[in-house]
Amino acid sequence: MKILIIGTGYVGTTTGLIFCEMGHQVTGLDLDDRKIQALQRGELYFFEPGLEDLLIKHVQSQRISFTSNTEMAIKSHDVIFICVGTPQDLDGSADLLYVKNVAEAIGQYMNSYKVIVTKSTVPVGTAELVTNWIKRQQPVPIPFDVVSNPEFLREGSALQDALRPDRIIIGTESEKARTIIKELYQNFQCPIVETNLKASEMIKYAANSFLAMKISYINELARLCDKLGINVNDVSTGIGLDHRIGPHFLQAGMGYGGSCFPKDVSALLQTARQHDSPLSILEKVVEVNKDQSVYFIEKMNRAIEGGVKHKTIAVLGLAFKANTDDTRESPSLQLIEHLLQAQAVIRTHDPVVNMASKLPQFSTIPETVSDSDAVIICTDWDDYKTLDWAALKPLMKQPIVFDGRNMLNRAEMETLGFFYHGIANY
Ligand SMILES: NC(=O)C1=CN([C@@H]2O[C@H](COP(=O)(O)OP(=O)(O)OC[C@H]3O[C@@H](n4cnc5c(N)ncnc54)[C@H](O)[C@@H]3O)[C@@H](O)[C@H]2O)C=CC1
Ligand SMILES: O=C(O)[C@H]1O[C@H](OP(=O)(O)OP(=O)(O)OC[C@H]2O[C@@H](n3ccc(=O)[nH]c3=O)[C@H](O)[C@@H]2O)[C@H](O)[C@@H](O)[C@@H]1O
């Protein structure tokens, strides 16, 4: 089947390449010509492990091609996946401008029956809006169907997540469109949940919000464990082995970040408010997440004599988590903001992200930690698990390490003479 993917970001590019793997012919459309040219050369313009190899393979075999010609692309494909961004609007809801632009372009240029699939994360009721936006632009009525097919991949493991999803959600009111989309996914080995449009749209927000809730729960519990001298990692293991709870998303840390959890929780809360049906648990999830960096700064102020003011702090990690170059809503950047407000001096490092134009950034870890009063690990990059701390210690002004990801072994660090502060990591 010939598939058009509109929006070639993390989701669009991954989705397109996965469909190539399943034997389909794919075109990627984006407004950004530089992205299109790079992808057409087989160059991934963002960092995502394993994806570039697949891109090269399918560009060479001509199973995938890229274009910025919207009209041609829409006219020549019958199945269209919308994968554009849905960032947070000023009031906390999802900004649907990019989705609206795409829907209007589809309405304007479509010349035959199309199945329009929304893969972008969009609030309940968006399918209806998309339908109206398309209809309003059609010069003459041409039939089409809308499907909601949310994406659950994670950055950093996008390929594996998209190749082997836990489930596929297909929400539509049209049996014809359902059959077409089910056929696209026929080689996937996972349950397919068939729903109507609104339930499908809700499933995506409910899933992300539930995972965010797990993280805020363990983070708040970690604060209590810290006071009681309990290792929160043991608690995560102990409760996670209960299959009703599950081991995932119970890693205490600096709070969740990224381009999705913060904006999606916020958008669901907006939907709840609009319908006068508050989600009070989620309100708390957001509050706990915001407080986590404050809790961390307070920890630092207590542990460093005289507090962080005028102290040099080496920050290891800028990405919102390991294996991505994405810094959107990164807990690391939030912490840096707090530190700068408190007049600390910052030195930063990240193996992939380059922010040297905005922050003092060093390419090696020894350079970064030199003359620092404390080091703080903010991103769970593997590189930071295996550092030679014995060699780094003489470079530092004070041997103080804050471990925002509970990656290090307290006993080993203390044996080396460090003052170690994790998140209830005993
Ligand atoms: N990043 C992630 O891990 C995941 C994201 N999502 C959702 O998927 C959607 C896309 O997310 P990302 O891939 O991260 O976004 P992104 O921001 O990386 O990419 C979006 C792309 O759409 C393009 N675009 C915007 N308007 C366009 C138009 N009119 N025509 C053609 N191209 C256009 C942009 O140039 C950009 O390249 C969002 O709704 C997000 O919430 C869902 C699951 C995972
Ligand atoms: O809708 C989306 O865009 C995606 O959002 C998340 O994926 P992602 O944001 O890429 O990354 P996660 O691995 O979920 O991590 C999100 C944040 O939570 C933090 N986290 C995660 C797990 C954990 O146990 N503790 C914890 O603090 C991470 O460090 C990171 O800051 C979801 O996991 C995906 O299923 C979803 O498709």
Short mmCIF file of C-alpha atoms and ligand atoms in Angstrom, two decimals:
data_model
loop_
_atom_site.label_atom_id
_atom_site.label_comp_id
_atom_site.label_asym_id
_atom_site.label_seq_id
_atom_site.Cartn_x
_atom_site.Cartn_y
_atom_site.Cartn_z
CA MET A 1 0.00 0.00 0.00
CA LYS A 2 1.20 3.58 -0.66
CA ILE A 3 1.30 5.66 2.50
CA LEU A 4 1.84 9.39 2.95
CA ILE A 5 3.35 10.55 6.24
CA ILE A 6 2.87 14.27 6.95
CA GLY A 7 5.47 15.59 9.40
CA THR A 8 8.87 13.90 9.43
CA GLY A 9 9.85 14.39 13.09
CA TYR A 10 10.54 11.60 15.60
CA VAL A 11 7.13 10.01 15.09
CA GLY A 12 6.64 10.58 11.36
CA THR A 13 10.08 9.32 10.34
CA THR A 14 9.91 6.28 12.62
CA THR A 15 6.37 5.41 11.51
CA GLY A 16 7.29 5.76 7.85
CA LEU A 17 10.32 3.49 8.20
CA ILE A 18 8.37 0.87 10.15
CA PHE A 19 5.79 0.74 7.35
CA CYS A 20 8.68 0.28 4.87
CA GLU A 21 9.83 -2.69 6.98
CA MET A 22 6.31 -4.10 6.64
CA GLY A 23 6.59 -3.93 2.86
CA HIS A 24 4.67 -0.74 2.14
CA GLN A 25 5.70 2.15 -0.11
CA VAL A 26 6.08 5.41 1.85
CA THR A 27 6.40 9.13 1.11
CA GLY A 28 7.42 11.56 3.85
CA LEU A 29 6.16 15.13 3.51
CA ASP A 30 7.44 18.06 5.53
CA LEU A 31 7.30 21.83 5.16
CA ASP A 32 10.92 22.11 6.26
CA ASP A 33 12.95 21.68 3.10
CA ARG A 34 16.27 21.21 4.95
CA LYS A 35 14.83 18.22 6.80
CA ILE A 36 13.49 16.76 3.55
CA GLN A 37 16.82 17.16 1.78
CA ALA A 38 18.73 15.57 4.67
CA LEU A 39 16.33 12.61 4.90
CA GLN A 40 16.43 12.10 1.14
CA ARG A 41 20.25 11.85 1.43
CA GLY A 42 19.75 9.19 4.13
CA GLU A 43 20.80 11.53 6.94
CA LEU A 44 18.74 11.58 10.12
CA TYR A 45 18.69 15.19 11.32
CA PHE A 46 17.89 14.16 14.91
CA PHE A 47 19.46 11.58 17.23
CA GLU A 48 17.58 8.30 17.51
CA PRO A 49 19.55 5.04 17.92
CA GLY A 50 19.26 2.61 15.00
CA LEU A 51 16.98 4.76 12.89
CA GLU A 52 19.56 6.11 10.46
CA ASP A 53 20.58 2.60 9.33
CA LEU A 54 16.96 1.87 8.50
CA LEU A 55 16.62 5.21 6.73
CA ILE A 56 19.66 4.51 4.53
CA LYS A 57 18.34 1.02 3.74
CA HIS A 58 14.94 2.23 2.63
CA VAL A 59 16.16 5.36 0.80
CA GLN A 60 18.53 3.13 -1.19
CA SER A 61 15.82 0.58 -1.96
CA GLN A 62 13.52 3.50 -2.87
CA ARG A 63 10.85 2.17 -0.52
CA ILE A 64 10.76 5.62 1.06
CA SER A 65 11.12 9.04 -0.53
CA PHE A 66 10.69 12.55 0.80
CA THR A 67 9.05 15.65 -0.59
CA SER A 68 7.95 19.15 0.39
CA ASN A 69 5.35 19.33 -2.39
CA THR A 70 2.11 19.16 -0.40
CA GLU A 71 -0.30 19.21 -3.35
CA MET A 72 1.41 16.43 -5.29
CA ALA A 73 1.84 14.30 -2.18
CA ILE A 74 -1.83 14.54 -1.16
CA LYS A 75 -3.10 13.89 -4.69
CA SER A 76 -0.99 10.77 -5.15
CA HIS A 77 -1.77 8.95 -1.87
CA ASP A 78 -4.97 7.43 -0.52
CA VAL A 79 -3.80 6.74 3.05
CA ILE A 80 -2.44 9.79 4.87
CA PHE A 81 -0.93 9.79 8.36
CA ILE A 82 -0.84 13.14 10.19
CA CYS A 83 2.30 13.18 12.37
CA VAL A 84 2.81 16.91 12.97
CA GLY A 85 3.50 18.44 16.37
CA THR A 86 0.77 19.35 18.87
CA PRO A 87 2.64 21.61 21.31
CA GLN A 88 1.23 23.10 24.48
CA ASP A 89 -0.82 26.25 23.97
CA LEU A 90 -0.69 29.21 26.37
CA ASP A 91 -3.73 27.96 28.36
CA GLY A 92 -2.24 24.46 28.72
CA SER A 93 -4.38 22.83 26.02
CA ALA A 94 -2.98 21.24 22.84
CA ASP A 95 -2.29 23.73 20.07
CA LEU A 96 -3.90 22.20 16.97
CA LEU A 97 -2.68 24.78 14.46
CA TYR A 98 -0.35 22.35 12.60
CA VAL A 99 -3.08 19.69 12.47
CA LYS A 100 -5.55 22.27 11.17
CA ASN A 101 -3.12 23.40 8.46
CA VAL A 102 -2.64 19.82 7.33
CA ALA A 103 -6.39 19.07 7.35
CA GLU A 104 -7.10 22.19 5.31
CA ALA A 105 -4.41 21.27 2.79
CA ILE A 106 -5.91 17.79 2.48
CA GLY A 107 -9.37 19.30 1.88
CA GLN A 108 -7.99 21.72 -0.69
CA TYR A 109 -6.00 19.19 -2.74
CA MET A 110 -7.77 15.83 -2.36
CA ASN A 111 -9.04 14.42 -5.62
CA SER A 112 -10.28 10.95 -4.60
CA TYR A 113 -11.38 8.95 -1.51
CA LYS A 114 -8.77 9.16 1.28
CA VAL A 115 -8.29 7.67 4.72
CA ILE A 116 -6.91 10.36 7.03
CA VAL A 117 -5.17 8.90 10.07
CA THR A 118 -4.26 11.06 13.06
CA LYS A 119 -1.11 9.77 14.72
CA SER A 120 -0.28 13.07 16.40
CA THR A 121 -1.48 13.20 19.99
CA VAL A 122 -4.73 15.17 19.84
CA PRO A 123 -7.52 15.88 22.35
CA VAL A 124 -10.88 14.14 22.33
CA GLY A 125 -13.04 15.66 19.63
CA THR A 126 -10.18 16.50 17.23
CA ALA A 127 -11.30 13.92 14.66
CA GLU A 128 -14.55 15.82 14.37
CA LEU A 129 -12.64 19.09 13.93
CA VAL A 130 -10.39 17.50 11.29
CA THR A 131 -13.49 16.30 9.43
CA ASN A 132 -14.94 19.82 9.42
CA TRP A 133 -11.65 21.49 8.46
CA ILE A 134 -11.32 19.14 5.48
CA LYS A 135 -14.95 19.55 4.38
CA ARG A 136 -14.78 23.34 4.55
CA GLN A 137 -11.81 23.44 2.14
CA GLN A 138 -13.16 20.94 -0.40
CA PRO A 139 -14.10 22.70 -3.66
CA VAL A 140 -16.52 19.81 -4.34
CA PRO A 141 -17.56 17.11 -1.85
CA ILE A 142 -15.30 14.04 -2.08
CA PRO A 143 -15.73 11.20 0.44
CA PHE A 144 -13.07 10.51 3.07
CA ASP A 145 -12.83 8.83 6.47
CA VAL A 146 -10.94 9.81 9.59
CA VAL A 147 -9.12 7.35 11.86
CA SER A 148 -7.41 7.90 15.21
CA ASN A 149 -4.29 5.75 15.56
CA PRO A 150 -2.19 7.15 18.43
CA GLU A 151 1.52 6.42 18.76
CA PHE A 152 3.15 5.04 21.92
CA LEU A 153 6.85 4.99 21.01
CA ARG A 154 9.46 6.53 23.30
CA GLU A 155 12.34 8.65 22.10
CA GLY A 156 15.60 6.75 22.51
CA SER A 157 13.94 3.41 21.79
CA ALA A 158 11.58 4.57 19.03
CA LEU A 159 12.50 1.82 16.59
CA GLN A 160 12.00 -1.10 18.97
CA ASP A 161 8.85 0.43 20.44
CA ALA A 162 7.29 1.02 17.03
CA LEU A 163 8.35 -2.36 15.61
CA ARG A 164 7.07 -4.27 18.62
CA PRO A 165 4.29 -2.20 20.19
CA ASP A 166 2.32 -3.52 23.18
CA ARG A 167 -0.88 -2.74 21.29
CA ILE A 168 -2.24 -0.87 18.30
CA ILE A 169 -5.30 1.34 18.72
CA ILE A 170 -7.57 1.88 15.74
CA GLY A 171 -10.41 4.29 16.42
CA THR A 172 -12.90 5.08 13.67
CA GLU A 173 -16.58 5.14 12.88
CA SER A 174 -15.99 3.76 9.36
CA GLU A 175 -15.78 0.01 8.69
CA LYS A 176 -14.16 0.67 5.30
CA ALA A 177 -11.35 2.74 6.84
CA ARG A 178 -10.94 0.25 9.73
CA THR A 179 -10.40 -2.59 7.25
CA ILE A 180 -7.79 -0.57 5.31
CA ILE A 181 -5.82 0.40 8.43
CA LYS A 182 -6.03 -3.11 9.92
CA GLU A 183 -4.55 -4.44 6.70
CA LEU A 184 -1.63 -2.02 7.05
CA TYR A 185 -0.87 -3.45 10.49
CA GLN A 186 -1.54 -7.09 9.62
CA ASN A 187 2.08 -8.22 10.17
CA PHE A 188 2.32 -6.80 13.70
CA GLN A 189 2.32 -9.34 16.54
CA CYS A 190 0.29 -7.50 19.15
CA PRO A 191 -3.33 -6.97 20.17
CA ILE A 192 -5.29 -4.51 18.05
CA VAL A 193 -7.85 -2.54 20.05
CA GLU A 194 -10.73 -1.36 17.89
CA THR A 195 -12.65 1.59 19.27
CA ASN A 196 -14.52 4.65 18.18
CA LEU A 197 -12.68 7.92 17.54
CA LYS A 198 -13.15 9.55 20.94
CA ALA A 199 -12.07 6.49 22.97
CA SER A 200 -8.94 6.17 20.85
CA GLU A 201 -8.06 9.83 21.40
CA MET A 202 -8.62 9.41 25.15
CA ILE A 203 -6.51 6.21 25.38
CA LYS A 204 -3.39 8.12 24.35
CA TYR A 205 -3.79 10.81 27.02
CA ALA A 206 -4.86 8.30 29.66
CA ALA A 207 -1.74 6.20 29.00
CA ASN A 208 0.74 9.08 29.16
CA SER A 209 -0.93 10.55 32.22
CA PHE A 210 -0.93 7.20 34.02
CA LEU A 211 2.80 6.79 33.40
CA ALA A 212 3.43 10.36 34.59
CA MET A 213 1.39 9.53 37.70
CA LYS A 214 3.60 6.51 38.46
CA ILE A 215 6.70 8.72 38.25
CA SER A 216 5.28 11.45 40.49
CA TYR A 217 4.14 8.80 42.97
CA ILE A 218 7.61 7.27 43.29
CA ASN A 219 9.26 10.70 43.40
CA GLU A 220 7.08 11.90 46.25
CA LEU A 221 7.55 8.60 48.05
CA ALA A 222 11.32 9.01 47.54
CA ARG A 223 11.21 12.30 49.46
CA LEU A 224 9.65 10.48 52.42
CA CYS A 225 12.15 7.61 52.04
CA ASP A 226 14.96 10.20 52.12
CA LYS A 227 13.72 11.44 55.49
CA LEU A 228 13.45 7.88 56.81
CA GLY A 229 16.76 6.65 55.39
CA ILE A 230 15.07 4.06 53.16
CA ASN A 231 16.45 3.06 49.76
CA VAL A 232 13.67 3.98 47.31
CA ASN A 233 15.16 1.64 44.67
CA ASP A 234 14.41 -1.29 47.00
CA VAL A 235 10.86 -0.01 47.37
CA SER A 236 10.46 0.20 43.55
CA THR A 237 11.76 -3.34 43.18
CA GLY A 238 9.58 -4.59 46.00
CA ILE A 239 6.35 -3.11 44.71
CA GLY A 240 7.17 -3.53 41.00
CA LEU A 241 7.33 -7.31 41.32
CA ASP A 242 3.61 -7.28 42.04
CA HIS A 243 2.30 -7.85 38.52
CA ARG A 244 -0.64 -5.58 39.22
CA ILE A 245 1.83 -2.70 39.70
CA GLY A 246 4.63 -3.66 37.29
CA PRO A 247 8.31 -2.68 37.44
CA HIS A 248 8.32 0.12 34.88
CA PHE A 249 8.21 3.88 35.42
CA LEU A 250 9.07 3.57 39.10
CA GLN A 251 12.55 5.03 38.78
CA ALA A 252 12.80 8.00 41.15
CA GLY A 253 14.67 10.93 39.65
CA MET A 254 14.48 14.59 38.82
CA GLY A 255 10.89 14.50 37.61
CA TYR A 256 9.56 13.67 34.17
CA GLY A 257 10.30 15.90 31.19
CA GLY A 258 10.28 15.65 27.43
CA SER A 259 8.05 16.77 24.62
CA CYS A 260 5.10 14.64 25.71
CA PHE A 261 4.32 13.95 29.37
CA PRO A 262 4.24 17.61 30.48
CA LYS A 263 2.13 18.81 27.54
CA ASP A 264 -0.15 15.77 27.40
CA VAL A 265 -0.95 15.78 31.12
CA SER A 266 -1.65 19.49 30.82
CA ALA A 267 -3.92 19.00 27.79
CA LEU A 268 -5.94 16.26 29.53
CA LEU A 269 -6.34 18.52 32.54
CA GLN A 270 -7.65 21.26 30.24
CA THR A 271 -10.16 18.84 28.69
CA ALA A 272 -11.30 17.84 32.19
CA ARG A 273 -11.73 21.48 33.24
CA GLN A 274 -13.63 22.33 30.07
CA HIS A 275 -16.08 19.53 30.86
CA ASP A 276 -16.31 20.41 34.54
CA SER A 277 -15.03 16.99 35.55
CA PRO A 278 -11.78 17.65 37.42
CA LEU A 279 -8.91 15.17 37.44
CA SER A 280 -7.60 16.09 40.88
CA ILE A 281 -5.05 13.26 40.96
CA LEU A 282 -3.43 14.61 37.81
CA GLU A 283 -3.33 18.16 39.22
CA LYS A 284 -1.17 16.73 42.03
CA VAL A 285 0.97 14.78 39.56
CA VAL A 286 1.95 18.07 37.91
CA GLU A 287 2.56 19.80 41.26
CA VAL A 288 4.79 16.99 42.54
CA ASN A 289 6.74 17.03 39.28
CA LYS A 290 7.33 20.80 39.52
CA ASP A 291 8.41 20.47 43.16
CA GLN A 292 10.99 17.80 42.36
CA SER A 293 13.61 20.27 41.08
CA VAL A 294 12.95 22.56 44.07
CA TYR A 295 13.46 19.57 46.38
CA PHE A 296 16.72 18.90 44.61
CA ILE A 297 17.98 22.48 44.88
CA GLU A 298 17.15 22.47 48.59
CA LYS A 299 19.13 19.25 48.94
CA MET A 300 22.07 20.94 47.21
CA ASN A 301 21.83 24.06 49.35
CA ARG A 302 21.93 21.95 52.50
CA ALA A 303 24.80 19.76 51.35
CA ILE A 304 27.16 22.47 50.07
CA GLU A 305 28.54 24.72 52.78
CA GLY A 306 27.14 28.21 52.19
CA GLY A 307 24.67 26.92 49.56
CA VAL A 308 24.97 27.00 45.77
CA LYS A 309 25.36 30.80 45.48
CA HIS A 310 28.63 31.64 43.65
CA LYS A 311 29.57 27.94 43.66
CA THR A 312 30.64 26.19 40.45
CA ILE A 313 28.31 23.32 39.59
CA ALA A 314 29.13 20.82 36.84
CA VAL A 315 25.90 19.55 35.26
CA LEU A 316 26.19 16.19 33.50
CA GLY A 317 23.41 15.73 30.95
CA LEU A 318 21.14 18.18 29.14
CA ALA A 319 18.77 15.83 27.27
CA PHE A 320 15.47 15.06 29.02
CA LYS A 321 16.55 11.42 29.21
CA ALA A 322 19.24 9.15 27.78
CA ASN A 323 19.54 8.24 24.08
CA THR A 324 17.90 11.35 22.70
CA ASP A 325 19.05 14.82 21.69
CA ASP A 326 15.69 16.25 22.76
CA THR A 327 15.87 18.94 25.47
CA ARG A 328 12.20 19.93 25.41
CA GLU A 329 11.04 20.33 29.05
CA SER A 330 14.28 18.73 30.20
CA PRO A 331 14.52 18.46 34.01
CA SER A 332 18.19 19.29 33.56
CA LEU A 333 17.41 22.68 32.00
CA GLN A 334 14.85 23.39 34.72
CA LEU A 335 17.46 22.68 37.38
CA ILE A 336 20.01 24.87 35.58
CA GLU A 337 17.48 27.70 35.56
CA HIS A 338 17.05 27.37 39.34
CA LEU A 339 20.81 27.25 39.82
CA LEU A 340 21.38 30.35 37.69
CA GLN A 341 18.67 32.19 39.61
CA ALA A 342 20.53 31.25 42.79
CA GLN A 343 23.69 32.76 41.23
CA ALA A 344 25.56 29.49 40.85
CA VAL A 345 28.18 29.20 38.10
CA ILE A 346 27.33 26.45 35.62
CA ARG A 347 29.52 24.13 33.53
CA THR A 348 27.65 21.58 31.39
CA HIS A 349 28.22 18.40 29.41
CA ASP A 350 26.11 16.13 27.21
CA PRO A 351 27.34 13.36 24.91
CA VAL A 352 24.89 14.33 22.15
CA VAL A 353 23.15 17.65 22.83
CA ASN A 354 25.05 20.79 21.86
CA MET A 355 23.91 23.94 23.66
CA ALA A 356 27.29 25.65 23.74
CA SER A 357 25.79 28.78 22.20
CA LYS A 358 23.52 29.22 25.25
CA LEU A 359 25.39 27.55 28.12
CA PRO A 360 29.05 26.99 28.99
CA GLN A 361 29.45 23.48 27.61
CA PHE A 362 32.57 21.28 27.50
CA SER A 363 33.27 18.32 25.28
CA THR A 364 34.95 16.12 27.89
CA ILE A 365 33.87 15.21 31.41
CA PRO A 366 37.26 16.03 33.04
CA GLU A 367 37.05 19.57 31.59
CA THR A 368 33.45 19.91 32.79
CA VAL A 369 34.09 18.89 36.39
CA SER A 370 37.36 20.86 36.73
CA ASP A 371 37.29 23.36 39.60
CA SER A 372 33.68 22.49 40.42
CA ASP A 373 32.28 22.61 43.94
CA ALA A 374 29.85 19.84 43.04
CA VAL A 375 28.84 17.59 40.16
CA ILE A 376 25.24 16.76 39.44
CA ILE A 377 24.11 13.94 37.15
CA CYS A 378 20.90 15.02 35.43
CA THR A 379 20.53 12.62 32.48
CA ASP A 380 20.78 8.84 32.71
CA TRP A 381 23.32 8.44 29.89
CA ASP A 382 25.26 5.15 30.11
CA ASP A 383 28.47 7.22 29.80
CA TYR A 384 27.85 8.56 33.30
CA LYS A 385 27.46 5.10 34.87
CA THR A 386 31.06 4.14 34.26
CA LEU A 387 33.01 7.30 35.04
CA ASP A 388 36.45 7.00 36.65
CA TRP A 389 35.56 9.01 39.75
CA ALA A 390 38.96 8.38 41.35
CA ALA A 391 40.53 10.24 38.42
CA LEU A 392 37.93 13.02 38.44
CA LYS A 393 38.15 13.75 42.19
CA PRO A 394 41.49 15.60 42.18
CA LEU A 395 40.15 17.92 39.45
CA MET A 396 37.24 19.08 41.61
CA LYS A 397 37.37 21.83 44.23
CA GLN A 398 35.10 19.82 46.54
CA PRO A 399 34.27 16.10 46.28
CA ILE A 400 30.48 16.45 46.25
CA VAL A 401 28.30 14.46 43.85
CA PHE A 402 24.54 14.77 43.41
CA ASP A 403 23.03 11.85 41.56
CA GLY A 404 19.71 12.97 40.10
CA ARG A 405 19.16 9.55 38.50
CA ASN A 406 20.32 7.19 41.26
CA MET A 407 22.89 5.75 38.87
CA LEU A 408 25.86 5.45 41.19
CA ASN A 409 26.65 3.23 44.14
CA ARG A 410 26.68 5.24 47.35
CA ALA A 411 29.11 2.92 49.19
CA GLU A 412 31.62 2.99 46.31
CA MET A 413 31.45 6.76 46.04
CA GLU A 414 31.91 7.18 49.81
CA THR A 415 34.87 4.79 49.79
CA LEU A 416 36.47 7.06 47.19
CA GLY A 417 35.97 9.97 49.59
CA PHE A 418 32.99 11.65 47.92
CA PHE A 419 30.03 13.18 49.71
CA TYR A 420 27.28 11.42 47.75
CA HIS A 421 23.65 12.60 47.54
CA GLY A 422 21.17 10.57 45.51
CA ILE A 423 17.40 10.47 45.66
CA ALA A 424 16.80 8.21 48.65
CA ASN A 425 19.61 6.02 47.28
CA TYR A 426 21.10 4.27 50.34
N1 LIG B 1 8.23 12.49 20.16
C1 LIG B 1 7.68 11.38 20.62
O1 LIG B 1 8.33 10.55 21.22
C2 LIG B 1 6.22 11.12 20.43
C3 LIG B 1 5.36 12.10 19.93
N2 LIG B 1 4.02 11.83 19.79
C4 LIG B 1 3.14 12.85 19.20
O2 LIG B 1 3.37 12.86 17.79
C5 LIG B 1 3.27 14.18 17.28
C6 LIG B 1 4.56 14.55 16.56
O3 LIG B 1 5.61 14.56 17.51
P1 LIG B 1 7.15 14.69 17.06
O4 LIG B 1 7.45 13.72 15.97
O5 LIG B 1 7.96 14.67 18.31
O6 LIG B 1 7.13 16.17 16.44
P2 LIG B 1 8.29 16.98 15.73
O7 LIG B 1 8.12 18.37 16.17
O8 LIG B 1 9.60 16.28 15.93
O9 LIG B 1 7.93 16.86 14.17
C7 LIG B 1 6.80 17.42 13.58
C8 LIG B 1 7.13 17.73 12.12
O10 LIG B 1 5.96 18.20 11.46
C9 LIG B 1 6.35 19.16 10.47
N3 LIG B 1 5.18 19.95 10.04
C10 LIG B 1 4.48 20.89 10.73
N4 LIG B 1 3.47 21.35 9.99
C11 LIG B 1 3.50 20.70 8.81
C12 LIG B 1 2.70 20.74 7.63
N5 LIG B 1 1.66 21.56 7.52
N6 LIG B 1 3.03 19.94 6.60
C13 LIG B 1 4.10 19.11 6.69
N7 LIG B 1 4.88 19.02 7.78
C14 LIG B 1 4.59 19.80 8.83
C15 LIG B 1 7.44 19.95 11.17
O11 LIG B 1 8.25 20.64 10.26
C16 LIG B 1 8.19 18.83 11.93
O12 LIG B 1 9.26 18.31 11.16
C17 LIG B 1 2.92 15.06 18.48
O13 LIG B 1 1.53 15.18 18.55
C18 LIG B 1 3.42 14.27 19.67
O14 LIG B 1 2.72 14.55 20.85
C19 LIG B 1 3.47 10.62 20.07
C20 LIG B 1 4.27 9.61 20.55
C21 LIG B 1 5.71 9.77 20.76
O1 LIG B 2 3.59 10.45 23.81
C1 LIG B 2 4.79 10.43 23.77
O2 LIG B 2 5.46 11.25 23.16
C2 LIG B 2 5.57 9.37 24.45
O3 LIG B 2 5.85 9.85 25.79
C3 LIG B 2 6.63 8.95 26.58
O4 LIG B 2 7.90 8.72 25.95
P1 LIG B 2 9.14 9.74 26.09
O5 LIG B 2 8.65 11.08 26.53
O6 LIG B 2 9.91 9.63 24.84
O7 LIG B 2 10.08 9.15 27.23
P2 LIG B 2 9.85 8.28 28.57
O8 LIG B 2 10.80 7.16 28.56
O9 LIG B 2 8.44 7.96 28.82
O10 LIG B 2 10.35 9.32 29.69
C4 LIG B 2 9.64 10.50 29.96
C5 LIG B 2 10.25 11.19 31.17
O11 LIG B 2 10.02 10.45 32.37
C6 LIG B 2 11.25 10.20 33.04
N1 LIG B 2 11.14 8.91 33.74
C7 LIG B 2 10.75 7.79 33.08
C8 LIG B 2 10.62 6.59 33.74
C9 LIG B 2 10.89 6.53 35.13
O12 LIG B 2 10.78 5.48 35.79
N2 LIG B 2 11.28 7.66 35.76
C10 LIG B 2 11.40 8.85 35.11
O13 LIG B 2 11.75 9.88 35.74
C11 LIG B 2 12.30 10.21 31.94
O14 LIG B 2 13.59 10.43 32.45
C12 LIG B 2 11.78 11.34 31.08
O15 LIG B 2 12.16 12.59 31.60
C13 LIG B 2 5.90 7.61 26.68
O16 LIG B 2 6.69 6.69 27.42
C14 LIG B 2 5.60 7.04 25.30
O17 LIG B 2 4.84 5.84 25.43
C15 LIG B 2 4.79 8.07 24.51
O18 LIG B 2 4.55 7.60 23.20
#
